[in-house]
């Protein structure tokens, strides 16, 4: 388990003044395109962890994410807690999502993020067997770059959370799907401007 745990990506390079913005649970009919518009205005690349069932419903938005230079990752098909599933069921969740992403974008994702951040040895094993790199977000005893935007904070609180917790090499977790993400879309431009003023380069994950 320890060896597998060490392979989970929780930050990029601590020595580089860079931050990776990540968005989970899309594509969403409304919020994903809004977020893409804002990222485009600032010419910034981010990472989107897509749900297979939403790629099936919005393949054109998935295609746009890739066309605009962002990274897409596998966030399972139906957002289960993977620690409750068998090897075969986990494999099926990842495979079906992979197929939808390939169909929509022509790209086979290399990154995987487990729903709810919930994983166990079996989840990491299956992801590894399928050549996925498992991605978490930056979280240790001192800080967490989970903005918890899913819990309903206003935009100013999302921004403040990032200001309080940011670090070099940080991976920030936000959401473009799974609920009303109006506050996330409002917070995004101020977040980008704050990070750029602090001389962080915003990078996609690979
Ligand atoms: Zn999720």
mmCIF file of C-alpha atoms and ligand atoms in Angstrom:
data_model
loop_
_atom_site.group_PDB
_atom_site.id
_atom_site.type_symbol
_atom_site.label_atom_id
_atom_site.label_comp_id
_atom_site.label_asym_id
_atom_site.label_seq_id
_atom_site.Cartn_x
_atom_site.Cartn_y
_atom_site.Cartn_z
ATOM 1 C CA UNK A 1 0.000 0.000 0.000
ATOM 2 C CA UNK A 2 2.797 2.408 0.944
ATOM 3 C CA UNK A 3 4.438 2.062 -2.446
ATOM 4 C CA UNK A 4 1.109 2.646 -4.203
ATOM 5 C CA UNK A 5 0.322 5.576 -1.900
ATOM 6 C CA UNK A 6 3.567 7.279 -2.844
ATOM 7 C CA UNK A 7 2.499 7.193 -6.473
ATOM 8 C CA UNK A 8 -0.582 9.333 -5.795
ATOM 9 C CA UNK A 9 0.043 12.826 -7.135
ATOM 10 C CA UNK A 10 -0.709 15.495 -4.526
ATOM 11 C CA UNK A 11 1.408 18.327 -5.856
ATOM 12 C CA UNK A 12 3.556 19.243 -8.823
ATOM 13 C CA UNK A 13 7.094 20.529 -8.240
ATOM 14 C CA UNK A 14 7.464 22.240 -4.829
ATOM 15 C CA UNK A 15 10.467 24.094 -6.223
ATOM 16 C CA UNK A 16 8.535 25.717 -9.023
ATOM 17 C CA UNK A 17 6.266 28.676 -8.465
ATOM 18 C CA UNK A 18 3.370 26.981 -10.201
ATOM 19 C CA UNK A 19 -0.178 25.962 -9.389
ATOM 20 C CA UNK A 20 -2.486 23.504 -11.140
ATOM 21 C CA UNK A 21 -6.194 24.307 -11.227
ATOM 22 C CA UNK A 22 -8.380 21.194 -11.482
ATOM 23 C CA UNK A 23 -12.121 20.934 -12.059
ATOM 24 C CA UNK A 24 -14.150 17.797 -11.268
ATOM 25 C CA UNK A 25 -17.524 16.308 -12.231
ATOM 26 C CA UNK A 26 -18.086 17.870 -15.668
ATOM 27 C CA UNK A 27 -18.719 18.375 -18.452
ATOM 28 C CA UNK A 28 -21.666 20.519 -17.388
ATOM 29 C CA UNK A 29 -23.924 22.220 -19.930
ATOM 30 C CA UNK A 30 -23.581 25.631 -18.293
ATOM 31 C CA UNK A 31 -20.578 25.930 -16.004
ATOM 32 C CA UNK A 32 -17.905 24.105 -17.982
ATOM 33 C CA UNK A 33 -18.228 26.425 -20.973
ATOM 34 C CA UNK A 34 -18.244 29.477 -18.688
ATOM 35 C CA UNK A 35 -15.040 28.237 -17.049
ATOM 36 C CA UNK A 36 -13.480 27.545 -20.450
ATOM 37 C CA UNK A 37 -14.323 31.086 -21.542
ATOM 38 C CA UNK A 38 -12.585 32.553 -18.483
ATOM 39 C CA UNK A 39 -9.525 30.288 -18.798
ATOM 40 C CA UNK A 40 -9.347 31.303 -22.458
ATOM 41 C CA UNK A 41 -9.442 35.006 -21.622
ATOM 42 C CA UNK A 42 -6.372 34.568 -19.437
ATOM 43 C CA UNK A 43 -4.782 32.008 -21.777
ATOM 44 C CA UNK A 44 -4.493 29.483 -18.957
ATOM 45 C CA UNK A 45 -4.521 25.689 -19.198
ATOM 46 C CA UNK A 46 -6.175 23.599 -16.504
ATOM 47 C CA UNK A 47 -7.162 19.973 -15.857
ATOM 48 C CA UNK A 48 -10.696 18.587 -15.990
ATOM 49 C CA UNK A 49 -11.593 15.251 -14.357
ATOM 50 C CA UNK A 50 -14.607 14.129 -16.369
ATOM 51 C CA UNK A 51 -17.475 11.815 -15.517
ATOM 52 C CA UNK A 52 -18.208 9.265 -18.239
ATOM 53 C CA UNK A 53 -21.978 9.754 -18.043
ATOM 54 C CA UNK A 54 -21.555 13.498 -18.557
ATOM 55 C CA UNK A 55 -19.152 13.031 -21.467
ATOM 56 C CA UNK A 56 -21.810 10.793 -22.998
ATOM 57 C CA UNK A 57 -24.360 13.617 -22.582
ATOM 58 C CA UNK A 58 -22.053 16.517 -23.579
ATOM 59 C CA UNK A 59 -19.391 15.147 -25.943
ATOM 60 C CA UNK A 60 -19.009 18.505 -27.682
ATOM 61 C CA UNK A 61 -18.015 20.207 -24.438
ATOM 62 C CA UNK A 62 -15.471 17.458 -23.727
ATOM 63 C CA UNK A 63 -14.141 17.989 -27.223
ATOM 64 C CA UNK A 64 -13.866 21.732 -26.639
ATOM 65 C CA UNK A 65 -11.889 21.171 -23.398
ATOM 66 C CA UNK A 66 -9.281 19.178 -25.324
ATOM 67 C CA UNK A 67 -9.331 21.462 -28.370
ATOM 68 C CA UNK A 68 -8.455 24.415 -26.127
ATOM 69 C CA UNK A 69 -5.377 22.681 -24.762
ATOM 70 C CA UNK A 70 -6.571 21.526 -21.366
ATOM 71 C CA UNK A 71 -5.868 18.111 -19.868
ATOM 72 C CA UNK A 72 -8.734 15.679 -19.318
ATOM 73 C CA UNK A 73 -8.703 12.960 -16.693
ATOM 74 C CA UNK A 74 -10.926 10.008 -15.774
ATOM 75 C CA UNK A 75 -13.227 10.620 -12.769
ATOM 76 C CA UNK A 76 -15.247 7.387 -13.251
ATOM 77 C CA UNK A 77 -18.518 6.909 -15.082
ATOM 78 C CA UNK A 78 -21.114 7.449 -12.363
ATOM 79 C CA UNK A 79 -19.193 8.906 -9.382
ATOM 80 C CA UNK A 80 -19.386 5.954 -6.966
ATOM 81 C CA UNK A 81 -17.322 5.577 -3.833
ATOM 82 C CA UNK A 82 -14.843 3.160 -5.403
ATOM 83 C CA UNK A 83 -13.814 1.660 -2.065
ATOM 84 C CA UNK A 84 -17.190 -0.151 -2.008
ATOM 85 C CA UNK A 85 -16.658 -1.810 -5.412
ATOM 86 C CA UNK A 86 -14.990 -4.994 -6.648
ATOM 87 C CA UNK A 87 -11.987 -5.125 -8.955
ATOM 88 C CA UNK A 88 -14.278 -5.774 -11.899
ATOM 89 C CA UNK A 89 -16.633 -2.931 -11.011
ATOM 90 C CA UNK A 90 -13.791 -0.426 -10.602
ATOM 91 C CA UNK A 91 -12.307 -1.547 -13.898
ATOM 92 C CA UNK A 92 -15.706 -1.148 -15.546
ATOM 93 C CA UNK A 93 -16.175 2.411 -14.200
ATOM 94 C CA UNK A 94 -12.802 3.471 -15.580
ATOM 95 C CA UNK A 95 -13.144 1.634 -18.885
ATOM 96 C CA UNK A 96 -16.578 3.001 -19.740
ATOM 97 C CA UNK A 97 -15.397 6.533 -18.992
ATOM 98 C CA UNK A 98 -12.253 6.043 -21.034
ATOM 99 C CA UNK A 99 -14.349 4.871 -23.982
ATOM 100 C CA UNK A 100 -16.629 7.925 -23.793
ATOM 101 C CA UNK A 101 -13.648 10.287 -23.570
ATOM 102 C CA UNK A 102 -11.910 8.638 -26.533
ATOM 103 C CA UNK A 103 -15.127 8.741 -28.548
ATOM 104 C CA UNK A 104 -15.672 12.445 -27.809
ATOM 105 C CA UNK A 105 -12.107 13.764 -27.936
ATOM 106 C CA UNK A 106 -9.851 11.181 -29.575
ATOM 107 C CA UNK A 107 -7.657 11.329 -26.461
ATOM 108 C CA UNK A 108 -7.016 8.500 -24.006
ATOM 109 C CA UNK A 109 -6.758 10.085 -20.548
ATOM 110 C CA UNK A 110 -3.690 9.251 -18.451
ATOM 111 C CA UNK A 111 -4.853 10.762 -15.174
ATOM 112 C CA UNK A 112 -7.472 9.453 -12.762
ATOM 113 C CA UNK A 113 -9.042 11.044 -9.712
ATOM 114 C CA UNK A 114 -11.248 8.921 -7.443
ATOM 115 C CA UNK A 115 -14.649 10.421 -6.534
ATOM 116 C CA UNK A 116 -14.745 11.974 -3.028
ATOM 117 C CA UNK A 117 -10.980 11.398 -2.892
ATOM 118 C CA UNK A 118 -11.893 7.920 -1.628
ATOM 119 C CA UNK A 119 -9.504 5.135 -2.513
ATOM 120 C CA UNK A 120 -7.990 1.977 -1.094
ATOM 121 C CA UNK A 121 -5.260 -0.395 -2.220
ATOM 122 C CA UNK A 122 -7.548 -2.107 -4.745
ATOM 123 C CA UNK A 123 -8.536 1.204 -6.365
ATOM 124 C CA UNK A 124 -4.878 2.219 -6.755
ATOM 125 C CA UNK A 125 -4.045 -1.257 -8.058
ATOM 126 C CA UNK A 126 -6.727 -1.200 -10.763
ATOM 127 C CA UNK A 127 -5.800 2.349 -11.789
ATOM 128 C CA UNK A 128 -2.165 1.265 -12.024
ATOM 129 C CA UNK A 129 -3.034 -1.808 -14.086
ATOM 130 C CA UNK A 130 -4.803 0.492 -16.528
ATOM 131 C CA UNK A 131 -1.752 2.784 -16.659
ATOM 132 C CA UNK A 132 -3.434 5.648 -14.873
ATOM 133 C CA UNK A 133 -1.653 8.091 -12.635
ATOM 134 C CA UNK A 134 -3.897 8.729 -9.621
ATOM 135 C CA UNK A 135 -4.263 12.409 -8.762
ATOM 136 C CA UNK A 136 -5.409 13.865 -5.463
ATOM 137 C CA UNK A 137 -5.146 17.525 -4.434
ATOM 138 C CA UNK A 138 -2.717 19.288 -2.155
ATOM 139 C CA UNK A 139 -3.551 18.445 1.415
ATOM 140 C CA UNK A 140 -1.370 18.019 4.465
ATOM 141 C CA UNK A 141 -1.530 18.980 8.121
ATOM 142 C CA UNK A 142 -0.891 22.643 7.295
ATOM 143 C CA UNK A 143 -3.137 23.231 4.328
ATOM 144 C CA UNK A 144 -5.761 21.941 1.951
ATOM 145 C CA UNK A 145 -6.337 23.159 -1.566
ATOM 146 C CA UNK A 146 -9.778 21.553 -1.620
ATOM 147 C CA UNK A 147 -11.832 24.742 -2.022
ATOM 148 C CA UNK A 148 -14.950 22.840 -0.864
ATOM 149 C CA UNK A 149 -16.888 24.805 -3.463
ATOM 150 C CA UNK A 150 -19.406 21.935 -3.469
ATOM 151 C CA UNK A 151 -20.462 22.898 0.066
ATOM 152 C CA UNK A 152 -21.876 26.261 -1.015
ATOM 153 C CA UNK A 153 -19.369 28.979 -0.071
ATOM 154 C CA UNK A 154 -19.714 32.349 -1.803
ATOM 155 C CA UNK A 155 -17.076 33.335 -4.374
ATOM 156 C CA UNK A 156 -15.195 35.552 -1.909
ATOM 157 C CA UNK A 157 -14.831 32.605 0.488
ATOM 158 C CA UNK A 158 -13.499 30.355 -2.276
ATOM 159 C CA UNK A 159 -10.911 33.000 -3.160
ATOM 160 C CA UNK A 160 -10.002 33.523 0.501
ATOM 161 C CA UNK A 161 -9.525 29.782 1.008
ATOM 162 C CA UNK A 162 -7.006 29.723 -1.823
ATOM 163 C CA UNK A 163 -5.232 32.818 -0.488
ATOM 164 C CA UNK A 164 -4.907 31.129 2.916
ATOM 165 C CA UNK A 165 -3.699 27.767 1.615
ATOM 166 C CA UNK A 166 -1.746 28.330 -1.580
ATOM 167 C CA UNK A 167 1.735 26.876 -1.973
ATOM 168 C CA UNK A 168 4.221 26.270 -4.785
ATOM 169 C CA UNK A 169 3.365 23.113 -6.654
ATOM 170 C CA UNK A 170 -0.192 23.211 -5.324
ATOM 171 C CA UNK A 171 -3.035 21.265 -6.930
ATOM 172 C CA UNK A 172 -6.320 23.125 -6.391
ATOM 173 C CA UNK A 173 -9.627 21.248 -6.386
ATOM 174 C CA UNK A 174 -12.733 22.966 -7.744
ATOM 175 C CA UNK A 175 -15.870 21.685 -9.464
ATOM 176 C CA UNK A 176 -17.530 22.562 -12.770
ATOM 177 C CA UNK A 177 -20.303 19.973 -12.338
ATOM 178 C CA UNK A 178 -22.341 18.186 -9.694
ATOM 179 C CA UNK A 179 -24.460 21.144 -8.592
ATOM 180 C CA UNK A 180 -24.861 24.913 -8.841
ATOM 181 C CA UNK A 181 -21.342 26.171 -9.564
ATOM 182 C CA UNK A 182 -22.220 29.825 -10.050
ATOM 183 C CA UNK A 183 -19.938 30.878 -7.172
ATOM 184 C CA UNK A 184 -17.024 28.899 -8.600
ATOM 185 C CA UNK A 185 -17.398 30.641 -11.950
ATOM 186 C CA UNK A 186 -17.575 34.044 -10.217
ATOM 187 C CA UNK A 187 -14.479 33.250 -8.136
ATOM 188 C CA UNK A 188 -12.354 32.018 -11.027
ATOM 189 C CA UNK A 189 -11.139 35.297 -12.556
ATOM 190 C CA UNK A 190 -10.201 36.792 -9.143
ATOM 191 C CA UNK A 191 -8.399 33.526 -8.276
ATOM 192 C CA UNK A 192 -6.399 33.646 -11.501
ATOM 193 C CA UNK A 193 -5.532 37.317 -10.966
ATOM 194 C CA UNK A 194 -4.474 36.677 -7.373
ATOM 195 C CA UNK A 195 -2.228 33.779 -8.407
ATOM 196 C CA UNK A 196 -0.701 35.717 -11.279
ATOM 197 C CA UNK A 197 -0.053 38.719 -9.014
ATOM 198 C CA UNK A 198 1.769 36.286 -6.706
ATOM 199 C CA UNK A 199 3.864 35.200 -9.699
ATOM 200 C CA UNK A 200 2.454 31.696 -9.904
ATOM 201 C CA UNK A 201 2.365 30.071 -13.335
ATOM 202 C CA UNK A 202 -0.858 28.139 -13.866
ATOM 203 C CA UNK A 203 -0.146 24.738 -15.372
ATOM 204 C CA UNK A 204 -2.156 21.743 -16.578
ATOM 205 C CA UNK A 205 -1.296 18.330 -15.119
ATOM 206 C CA UNK A 206 0.255 15.629 -17.287
HETATM 207 ZN ZN1 LIG B 1 -16.209 14.297 -8.118
#
